[in-house]
């Protein structure tokens, strides 16, 4: 689902549509990180905090050369647009 996550940049906007009421929420990307797979268990839990004290969206995907082994993890954090 997030195969192209690493092509996004800080400042890009992400729209999330609520299926129940069709409301659209807009988030602005504030941080994109590439994490070595072996460091993910240390770094990823830290992404659960609010960014800049605002409602935060965190998206994570793994990338690699083969389907059975991942070398890196892309992590994106975005804040809800006012």
Coordinates of N, CA, C and O in Angstrom, one line a residue:
X1 N 0.8 -1.2 0.0 CA 0.0 0.0 0.0 C 0.9 1.3 0.0 O 0.5 2.2 -0.6
X2 N 2.0 1.2 0.7 CA 2.9 2.4 0.8 C 4.1 2.3 0.0 O 5.2 2.8 0.4
X3 N 4.1 1.6 -1.1 CA 5.3 1.3 -1.9 C 6.0 2.5 -2.3 O 7.2 2.5 -2.5
X4 N 5.3 3.6 -2.5 CA 6.0 4.9 -3.0 C 6.2 5.9 -1.9 O 6.4 7.0 -2.1
X5 N 6.1 5.4 -0.7 CA 6.3 6.3 0.5 C 7.6 7.1 0.4 O 7.6 8.3 0.8
X6 N 8.6 6.5 0.0 CA 9.9 7.2 -0.1 C 10.0 8.2 -1.1 O 11.0 9.0 -1.2
X7 N 9.0 8.4 -2.0 CA 9.0 9.4 -3.0 C 8.4 10.7 -2.6 O 8.5 11.7 -3.3
X8 N 7.8 10.7 -1.4 CA 7.2 11.9 -0.8 C 8.2 12.7 -0.2 O 9.3 12.3 0.1
X9 N 7.9 14.0 0.0 CA 8.9 15.0 0.6 C 8.2 15.8 1.7 O 7.0 15.9 1.8
X10 N 9.0 16.3 2.6 CA 8.5 17.2 3.6 C 7.7 18.4 3.0 O 8.2 18.9 2.0
X11 N 6.6 18.7 3.5 CA 5.7 19.7 3.0 C 4.6 19.2 2.1 O 3.6 19.8 1.9
X12 N 4.8 17.9 1.6 CA 3.7 17.3 0.8 C 2.5 17.1 1.7 O 2.6 16.9 2.9
X13 N 1.3 17.1 1.1 CA 0.1 16.8 1.8 C -0.4 15.4 1.6 O -0.3 14.9 0.5
X14 N -1.0 14.8 2.6 CA -1.7 13.5 2.5 C -3.1 13.7 2.9 O -3.4 14.3 3.9
X15 N -4.0 13.2 2.1 CA -5.5 13.3 2.4 C -6.0 11.9 2.8 O -5.7 10.9 2.1
X16 N -6.7 11.9 3.9 CA -7.3 10.7 4.4 C -8.8 10.9 4.4 O -9.3 11.8 5.0
X17 N -9.5 10.0 3.8 CA -11.0 10.1 3.7 C -11.6 9.1 4.7 O -11.4 7.9 4.6
X18 N -12.5 9.6 5.5 CA -13.2 8.8 6.5 C -14.4 8.2 5.7 O -15.2 8.9 5.1
X19 N -14.5 6.9 5.7 CA -15.5 6.2 4.9 C -16.9 6.3 5.5 O -17.9 6.2 4.8
X20 N -17.0 6.6 6.8 CA -18.3 6.7 7.4 C -19.0 8.0 7.0 O -20.2 7.9 6.7
X21 N -18.4 9.1 7.1 CA -19.0 10.4 6.8 C -18.4 11.1 5.6 O -18.8 12.3 5.4
X22 N -17.5 10.5 4.9 CA -16.8 11.1 3.8 C -16.0 12.4 4.1 O -15.6 13.1 3.2
X23 N -15.7 12.6 5.3 CA -14.9 13.8 5.7 C -13.5 13.5 5.3 O -13.0 12.4 5.4
X24 N -12.8 14.6 4.8 CA -11.4 14.4 4.4 C -10.5 15.2 5.4 O -10.8 16.3 5.7
X25 N -9.5 14.5 5.9 CA -8.5 15.0 6.8 C -7.2 15.2 6.0 O -6.8 14.4 5.3
X26 N -6.6 16.4 6.2 CA -5.4 16.7 5.5 C -4.2 16.8 6.5 O -4.3 17.4 7.5
X27 N -3.1 16.1 6.1 CA -1.9 16.1 7.0 C -0.8 16.6 6.1 O -0.7 16.3 4.9
X28 N 0.1 17.3 6.8 CA 1.3 17.9 6.1 C 2.6 17.1 6.6 O 2.8 17.0 7.8
X29 N 3.4 16.6 5.7 CA 4.5 15.8 6.0 C 5.6 16.7 6.7 O 6.0 17.7 6.1
X30 N 6.0 16.3 7.9 CA 7.0 17.0 8.6 C 8.4 16.3 8.7 O 9.4 16.9 8.9
X31 N 8.3 15.0 8.5 CA 9.6 14.2 8.7 C 9.5 12.9 7.9 O 8.5 12.2 8.0
X32 N 10.6 12.6 7.2 CA 10.7 11.3 6.5 C 12.1 10.8 6.9 O 13.1 11.5 6.8
X33 N 12.1 9.5 7.4 CA 13.3 8.9 7.8 C 13.5 7.5 7.1 O 12.5 6.8 6.9
X34 N 14.7 7.2 6.8 CA 15.1 5.9 6.3 C 15.8 5.2 7.5 O 16.8 5.7 8.0
X35 N 15.3 4.1 7.9 CA 15.9 3.4 9.1 C 16.4 2.0 8.7 O 15.7 1.3 8.0
X36 N 17.6 1.7 9.1 CA 18.1 0.3 8.9 C 17.2 -0.7 9.6 O 16.8 -0.5 10.7
X37 N 16.9 -1.8 8.9 CA 16.0 -2.8 9.5 C 16.4 -3.2 10.9 O 15.6 -3.4 11.8
X38 N 17.7 -3.4 11.1 CA 18.2 -3.9 12.4 C 17.9 -2.8 13.5 O 18.0 -3.2 14.7
X39 N 17.7 -1.6 13.2 CA 17.5 -0.5 14.2 C 16.0 -0.2 14.4 O 15.7 0.6 15.3
X40 N 15.2 -0.9 13.7 CA 13.7 -0.5 13.7 C 13.1 -0.7 15.1 O 12.2 0.1 15.5
X41 N 13.5 -1.7 15.8 CA 12.9 -2.0 17.1 C 13.2 -0.9 18.1 O 12.5 -0.8 19.1
X42 N 14.3 -0.2 17.9 CA 14.7 0.9 18.8 C 14.0 2.2 18.4 O 13.5 2.9 19.2
X43 N 14.0 2.5 17.1 CA 13.5 3.8 16.6 C 12.0 3.9 16.5 O 11.4 4.9 16.8
X44 N 11.4 2.8 15.9 CA 9.9 2.9 15.6 C 9.0 3.2 16.8 O 8.1 4.0 16.7
X45 N 9.3 2.7 18.0 CA 8.4 3.0 19.1 C 8.4 4.5 19.4 O 7.4 5.0 19.9
X46 N 9.4 5.2 19.1 CA 9.5 6.7 19.3 C 8.5 7.4 18.4 O 8.2 8.6 18.7
X47 N 8.1 6.8 17.4 CA 7.2 7.5 16.4 C 5.8 7.6 16.9 O 4.9 8.2 16.3
X48 N 5.5 7.0 18.0 CA 4.1 7.0 18.6 C 3.8 8.3 19.3 O 2.7 8.5 19.8
X49 N 4.7 9.2 19.5 CA 4.5 10.5 20.1 C 3.9 11.5 19.2 O 4.1 11.4 18.0
X50 N 3.3 12.5 19.7 CA 2.8 13.6 18.9 C 4.0 14.4 18.4 O 5.0 14.5 19.0
X51 N 3.9 14.9 17.2 CA 4.9 15.7 16.6 C 4.5 17.2 16.7 O 3.4 17.5 16.3
X52 N 5.3 18.0 17.3 CA 5.0 19.4 17.5 C 3.7 19.6 18.3 O 3.0 20.6 18.2
X53 N 3.4 18.6 19.2 CA 2.2 18.8 20.0 C 0.9 18.7 19.3 O -0.2 18.9 19.8
X54 N 0.9 18.3 18.0 CA -0.3 18.2 17.2 C -0.7 16.7 16.9 O 0.2 15.8 17.0
X55 N -1.9 16.5 16.5 CA -2.4 15.2 16.0 C -1.4 14.7 14.9 O -1.2 15.5 14.0
X56 N -0.9 13.5 15.1 CA 0.2 13.1 14.2 C -0.2 11.8 13.4 O -0.8 10.9 14.0
X57 N 0.1 11.7 12.2 CA -0.1 10.5 11.3 C 1.3 9.9 11.1 O 2.2 10.6 10.6
X58 N 1.5 8.7 11.4 CA 2.8 8.0 11.1 C 2.5 6.8 10.2 O 1.6 6.0 10.4
X59 N 3.3 6.8 9.1 CA 3.2 5.7 8.1 C 4.5 5.1 8.0 O 5.5 5.7 8.0
X60 N 4.5 3.7 7.9 CA 5.7 3.0 7.9 C 5.6 1.9 6.8 O 4.6 1.2 6.7
X61 N 6.7 1.7 6.0 CA 6.8 0.6 5.1 C 8.2 0.1 5.0 O 9.2 0.8 5.3
X62 N 8.3 -1.2 4.6 CA 9.7 -1.8 4.5 C 10.0 -1.9 3.0 O 9.2 -2.1 2.2
X63 N 11.3 -1.7 2.8 CA 11.8 -1.8 1.4 C 13.0 -2.7 1.4 O 13.8 -2.8 2.4
X64 N 13.2 -3.4 0.3 CA 14.4 -4.3 0.2 C 14.5 -4.9 -1.2 O 13.7 -4.8 -2.1
X65 N 15.6 -5.7 -1.3 CA 15.9 -6.3 -2.6 C 15.1 -7.6 -2.9 O 14.8 -7.9 -4.0
X66 N 14.7 -8.3 -1.8 CA 13.9 -9.5 -2.0 C 12.7 -9.4 -1.2 O 12.5 -8.6 -0.3
X67 N 11.7 -10.3 -1.5 CA 10.4 -10.3 -0.8 C 10.5 -10.9 0.6 O 9.7 -10.7 1.5
X68 N 11.6 -11.6 0.9 CA 11.7 -12.3 2.2 C 12.6 -11.5 3.2 O 12.6 -11.9 4.4
X69 N 13.3 -10.5 2.7 CA 14.2 -9.8 3.6 C 14.2 -8.3 3.3 O 14.4 -8.0 2.1
X70 N 14.1 -7.5 4.3 CA 14.1 -6.1 4.1 C 15.3 -5.4 4.6 O 15.8 -5.8 5.7
X71 N 15.9 -4.5 3.9 CA 17.1 -3.8 4.3 C 16.8 -2.5 5.1 O 17.5 -2.1 6.0
X72 N 15.7 -1.9 4.7 CA 15.4 -0.6 5.3 C 13.9 -0.4 5.5 O 13.1 -1.1 4.9
X73 N 13.6 0.6 6.4 CA 12.3 0.9 6.7 C 12.1 2.4 6.5 O 13.0 3.2 6.9
X74 N 11.1 2.8 5.7 CA 10.8 4.2 5.5 C 9.7 4.6 6.5 O 8.6 4.0 6.6
X75 N 9.9 5.7 7.3 CA 9.0 6.1 8.2 C 8.7 7.6 7.9 O 9.6 8.4 7.7
X76 N 7.4 7.9 7.9 CA 6.9 9.2 7.6 C 6.0 9.7 8.7 O 5.2 9.0 9.2
X77 N 6.2 11.0 9.1 CA 5.3 11.6 10.1 C 4.8 12.9 9.6 O 5.5 13.7 9.0
X78 N 3.5 13.1 9.8 CA 2.8 14.2 9.3 C 1.8 14.8 10.4 O 1.4 14.0 11.2
X79 N 1.6 16.1 10.4 CA 0.7 16.7 11.3 C -0.6 17.1 10.6 O -0.6 17.5 9.5
X80 N -1.7 17.1 11.4 CA -3.0 17.5 10.9 C -2.9 19.0 10.5 O -2.5 19.8 11.3
X81 N -3.4 19.3 9.3 CA -3.4 20.7 8.9 C -4.6 21.4 9.5 O -5.7 20.9 9.6
X82 N -4.3 22.6 10.0 CA -5.3 23.4 10.6 C -6.4 23.9 9.7 O -6.2 24.1 8.5

